[in-house]
Short mmCIF file of C-alpha atoms and ligand atoms in Angstrom, two decimals:
data_model
loop_
_atom_site.label_atom_id
_atom_site.label_comp_id
_atom_site.label_asym_id
_atom_site.label_seq_id
_atom_site.Cartn_x
_atom_site.Cartn_y
_atom_site.Cartn_z
CA MET A 3 -50.35 44.69 56.86
CA GLU A 4 -46.88 43.63 55.02
CA ASN A 5 -43.61 45.03 56.30
CA PRO A 6 -42.29 47.53 53.60
CA VAL A 7 -38.46 46.66 54.58
CA LYS A 8 -39.31 42.99 53.84
CA LEU A 9 -41.09 43.86 50.67
CA GLU A 10 -38.27 45.87 49.23
CA ILE A 11 -35.77 42.94 50.03
CA SER A 12 -38.17 40.53 48.52
CA ARG A 13 -38.36 42.79 45.20
CA ARG A 14 -34.56 43.16 45.05
CA GLY A 15 -34.09 39.24 45.48
CA LEU A 16 -36.60 38.85 42.86
CA PHE A 17 -34.68 41.39 40.54
CA ILE A 18 -31.35 39.43 41.29
CA SER A 19 -33.00 36.07 40.64
CA SER A 20 -34.52 37.31 37.39
CA ALA A 21 -31.22 38.75 36.09
CA ALA A 22 -29.23 35.54 37.06
CA ALA A 23 -31.87 33.77 35.19
CA VAL A 24 -31.47 35.93 31.86
CA ALA A 25 -27.71 35.52 32.15
CA VAL A 26 -27.76 31.58 32.58
CA ALA A 27 -30.23 31.43 29.63
CA SER A 28 -28.21 33.52 27.68
CA ALA A 29 -25.06 31.37 28.44
CA ALA A 30 -27.30 28.46 27.69
CA GLY A 31 -28.28 29.99 24.43
CA ARG A 32 -24.57 30.35 23.43
CA VAL A 33 -23.70 26.91 24.45
CA ALA A 34 -26.48 25.60 22.35
CA ALA A 35 -25.58 27.63 19.23
CA GLN A 36 -22.00 26.71 20.00
CA SER A 37 -22.75 22.90 20.02
CA ALA A 38 -24.90 23.31 16.86
CA GLY A 39 -22.12 24.93 15.17
CA ASN A 40 -19.75 22.07 16.42
CA GLU A 41 -22.35 19.52 15.15
CA MET A 42 -21.76 20.77 11.73
CA ALA A 43 -18.31 20.29 11.93
CA TYR A 44 -18.77 16.52 13.01
CA THR A 45 -19.65 15.19 9.69
CA THR A 46 -17.81 13.09 7.31
CA LYS A 47 -18.11 12.50 3.63
CA VAL A 48 -18.30 8.83 2.78
CA SER A 49 -18.46 6.88 -0.42
CA PHE A 50 -19.73 3.20 -0.83
CA SER A 51 -21.46 1.38 -3.41
CA VAL A 52 -25.13 0.28 -2.48
CA ASN A 53 -26.59 -2.32 -4.92
CA GLY A 54 -23.93 -1.80 -7.47
CA LYS A 55 -24.75 2.04 -7.37
CA GLY A 56 -21.95 4.56 -6.02
CA GLN A 57 -23.45 6.59 -3.21
CA HIS A 58 -21.45 9.89 -1.84
CA LEU A 59 -22.96 10.96 1.97
CA ASP A 60 -22.12 13.69 4.13
CA VAL A 61 -23.16 12.28 7.40
CA ASP A 62 -23.11 12.91 11.17
CA ASN A 63 -20.30 10.64 12.26
CA ARG A 64 -22.78 8.89 14.55
CA THR A 65 -24.88 7.80 11.67
CA THR A 66 -25.49 4.05 11.70
CA LEU A 67 -25.23 2.34 8.41
CA LEU A 68 -28.78 1.26 8.98
CA ASP A 69 -29.85 4.93 9.17
CA ALA A 70 -27.66 5.98 6.23
CA LEU A 71 -29.74 3.35 4.08
CA ARG A 72 -32.98 4.14 5.40
CA GLU A 73 -32.99 7.73 6.06
CA HIS A 74 -30.28 8.91 3.51
CA LEU A 75 -30.56 6.59 0.80
CA HIS A 76 -34.53 5.93 1.40
CA LEU A 77 -33.68 1.97 1.10
CA THR A 78 -36.40 1.00 3.49
CA GLY A 79 -36.42 -2.83 2.72
CA THR A 80 -33.66 -2.96 5.45
CA LYS A 81 -35.58 -3.08 8.88
CA LYS A 82 -34.63 -1.41 12.15
CA GLY A 83 -36.04 -3.73 14.98
CA CYS A 84 -34.10 -3.50 18.19
CA ASP A 85 -31.31 -1.20 16.63
CA HIS A 86 -28.68 -2.82 19.11
CA GLY A 87 -27.61 -5.86 17.69
CA GLN A 88 -30.29 -8.38 18.90
CA CYS A 89 -32.69 -9.11 16.53
CA GLY A 90 -30.81 -9.22 12.88
CA ALA A 91 -33.90 -7.58 11.05
CA CYS A 92 -31.02 -4.99 9.69
CA THR A 93 -28.71 -7.61 8.53
CA VAL A 94 -27.16 -6.56 5.20
CA ILE A 95 -24.29 -7.80 3.04
CA VAL A 96 -21.10 -5.75 3.32
CA ASP A 97 -18.23 -7.23 0.87
CA GLY A 98 -19.74 -10.65 1.06
CA ARG A 99 -19.98 -10.74 4.80
CA ARG A 100 -23.54 -10.54 6.43
CA ILE A 101 -23.43 -7.72 9.28
CA ASN A 102 -25.95 -6.15 11.52
CA SER A 103 -26.11 -2.69 10.05
CA CYS A 104 -27.42 -1.10 13.21
CA LEU A 105 -24.14 -1.87 14.84
CA THR A 106 -21.71 -0.27 12.38
CA LEU A 107 -21.09 3.48 11.41
CA ALA A 108 -21.63 4.52 7.94
CA VAL A 109 -18.40 6.51 8.04
CA MET A 110 -16.60 3.05 8.54
CA HIS A 111 -17.50 1.63 5.16
CA GLU A 112 -15.69 4.10 2.78
CA GLY A 113 -15.10 2.12 -0.39
CA ASP A 114 -17.40 -0.89 0.67
CA GLU A 115 -19.84 -2.74 -1.32
CA VAL A 116 -23.36 -2.85 0.55
CA THR A 117 -25.92 -5.25 -0.75
CA THR A 118 -29.18 -4.94 0.78
CA ILE A 119 -32.71 -6.81 0.03
CA GLU A 120 -33.41 -4.53 -2.77
CA GLY A 121 -30.03 -5.36 -4.29
CA LEU A 122 -30.58 -9.16 -4.36
CA GLY A 123 -33.79 -8.91 -6.37
CA GLN A 124 -36.79 -7.29 -7.39
CA PRO A 125 -40.52 -8.27 -8.08
CA GLY A 126 -40.41 -9.94 -11.69
CA ASN A 127 -36.71 -10.94 -10.91
CA LEU A 128 -36.31 -12.46 -7.61
CA HIS A 129 -33.24 -13.75 -6.13
CA ALA A 130 -33.58 -17.72 -5.77
CA MET A 131 -33.88 -17.17 -2.06
CA GLN A 132 -36.57 -14.43 -2.29
CA ALA A 133 -38.32 -17.01 -4.39
CA ALA A 134 -37.89 -19.79 -2.03
CA PHE A 135 -39.22 -17.58 1.00
CA VAL A 136 -42.36 -16.90 -1.11
CA LYS A 137 -42.99 -20.40 -2.26
CA HIS A 138 -42.57 -21.93 1.42
CA ASP A 139 -44.28 -19.17 3.24
CA GLY A 140 -40.94 -18.04 4.92
CA PHE A 141 -42.74 -15.27 6.65
CA GLN A 142 -46.05 -13.95 8.27
CA CYS A 143 -45.67 -10.13 8.99
CA GLY A 144 -42.58 -9.88 6.84
CA TYR A 145 -40.78 -7.50 9.25
CA CYS A 146 -37.86 -10.03 9.90
CA THR A 147 -37.84 -11.21 6.32
CA PRO A 148 -35.40 -8.85 4.62
CA GLY A 149 -32.70 -9.62 7.17
CA GLN A 150 -33.46 -13.21 7.15
CA ILE A 151 -33.13 -13.55 3.36
CA CYS A 152 -29.93 -11.37 3.39
CA SER A 153 -28.51 -13.61 6.31
CA SER A 154 -29.63 -16.70 4.51
CA VAL A 155 -27.64 -15.94 1.26
CA ALA A 156 -24.47 -15.11 3.13
CA VAL A 157 -25.02 -18.42 5.21
CA LEU A 158 -24.84 -20.64 2.11
CA GLU A 159 -21.69 -18.46 1.02
CA GLU A 160 -20.24 -19.07 4.56
CA ILE A 161 -20.66 -22.81 4.34
CA LYS A 162 -19.29 -23.11 1.03
CA ALA A 163 -16.26 -21.24 1.80
CA ASN A 164 -15.51 -23.77 4.58
CA ILE A 165 -15.70 -26.65 2.44
CA PRO A 166 -11.91 -27.95 1.82
CA SER A 167 -10.87 -27.08 -1.81
CA HIS A 168 -10.68 -30.85 -2.78
CA VAL A 169 -14.31 -31.33 -2.21
CA SER A 170 -17.07 -30.37 -4.78
CA LYS A 171 -18.38 -26.78 -3.78
CA ASP A 172 -21.77 -28.24 -4.30
CA LEU A 173 -23.37 -27.95 -1.05
CA ASN A 174 -25.59 -31.10 -1.33
CA ALA A 175 -22.96 -33.29 -2.88
CA ALA A 176 -20.29 -32.26 -0.39
CA ALA A 177 -22.89 -33.06 2.52
CA ALA A 178 -21.59 -29.71 3.98
CA VAL A 179 -24.84 -28.31 4.81
CA THR A 180 -27.47 -29.76 7.44
CA PRO A 181 -30.64 -28.38 8.76
CA ALA A 182 -29.05 -28.32 12.17
CA GLU A 183 -26.11 -26.04 10.77
CA ILE A 184 -28.46 -23.78 8.85
CA ARG A 185 -30.54 -23.54 12.15
CA GLU A 186 -27.38 -22.57 14.16
CA ARG A 187 -26.13 -20.15 11.64
CA MET A 188 -29.55 -18.54 11.54
CA SER A 189 -29.79 -18.09 15.10
CA GLY A 190 -29.00 -14.32 15.16
CA ASN A 191 -32.20 -13.83 12.98
CA ILE A 192 -35.34 -13.68 15.09
CA CYS A 193 -38.59 -13.87 13.82
CA ARG A 194 -41.30 -12.89 16.23
CA CYS A 195 -43.91 -14.58 14.18
CA GLY A 196 -42.33 -17.95 14.69
CA ALA A 197 -41.86 -18.83 10.78
CA TYR A 198 -38.78 -20.73 11.64
CA SER A 199 -39.86 -23.99 10.02
CA ASN A 200 -40.78 -22.49 6.80
CA ILE A 201 -37.87 -20.43 6.65
CA LEU A 202 -35.74 -23.54 6.96
CA ASP A 203 -37.78 -25.08 4.28
CA ALA A 204 -36.86 -22.23 2.04
CA ILE A 205 -33.06 -22.10 2.77
CA SER A 206 -32.81 -25.98 2.41
CA GLU A 207 -34.39 -25.82 -1.02
CA VAL A 208 -31.71 -23.22 -2.19
CA ALA A 209 -29.12 -25.41 -0.55
CA GLY A 210 -30.61 -28.57 -2.31
CA ILE A 211 -31.08 -30.73 0.87
CA LYS A 212 -34.06 -31.97 2.66
CA ALA A 213 -35.01 -29.93 5.72
S1 FES B 328 -32.20 -3.70 14.34
FE1 FES B 328 -30.02 -4.48 14.07
S2 FES B 328 -30.06 -6.21 15.12
FE2 FES B 328 -31.95 -5.61 15.55
S1 FES B 329 -42.50 -12.83 9.88
FE1 FES B 329 -43.02 -11.68 11.56
S2 FES B 329 -41.19 -11.35 12.49
FE2 FES B 329 -40.75 -12.87 11.12
#
């Protein structure tokens, strides 16, 4: 038969453990409530232009530009691949420069001009690069394509910007752009479907060179 003293101790122990558990739970609840309150304090208002339209957001400071575009502005043309700067699927153009939007915070872009794939062109009014990708089958699944196109557009501008001022800015005439240079500059945009040769054909057509 069970020893009554031992049973009593055991009940007291149980009572003490339960009381401690309640205290811990209530402290945890307070911490959770407090951090929820703090989270609200950790948001920032930011204004920038996206595809020529002013946008005003109040975002968690940790929100990437990519998430601001996709989740807040519902511009889902910009894709999330790796979410840490390795695939280029999230490439957008900010103030004329291509960037990986997963690697930058939305709050860092106050006053900036952001261009996404939606801003380059739309069905019926495609950008020359979009049309060239369609013409040359520069994609298979299409997941990397918005990033590839934004990057391609910026790449040709980068090459033009590097042409000395006394030389024609016509890429072909200046012999400034070669397939090797395009490949190198596009190397941050990964295509899992391996549509690289068609992508190069598309960019070369827009640049006016032979791939
Ligand atoms: S999603 Fe940004 S680089 Fe891959
Ligand atoms: S077209 Fe599929 S990943 Fe590039």
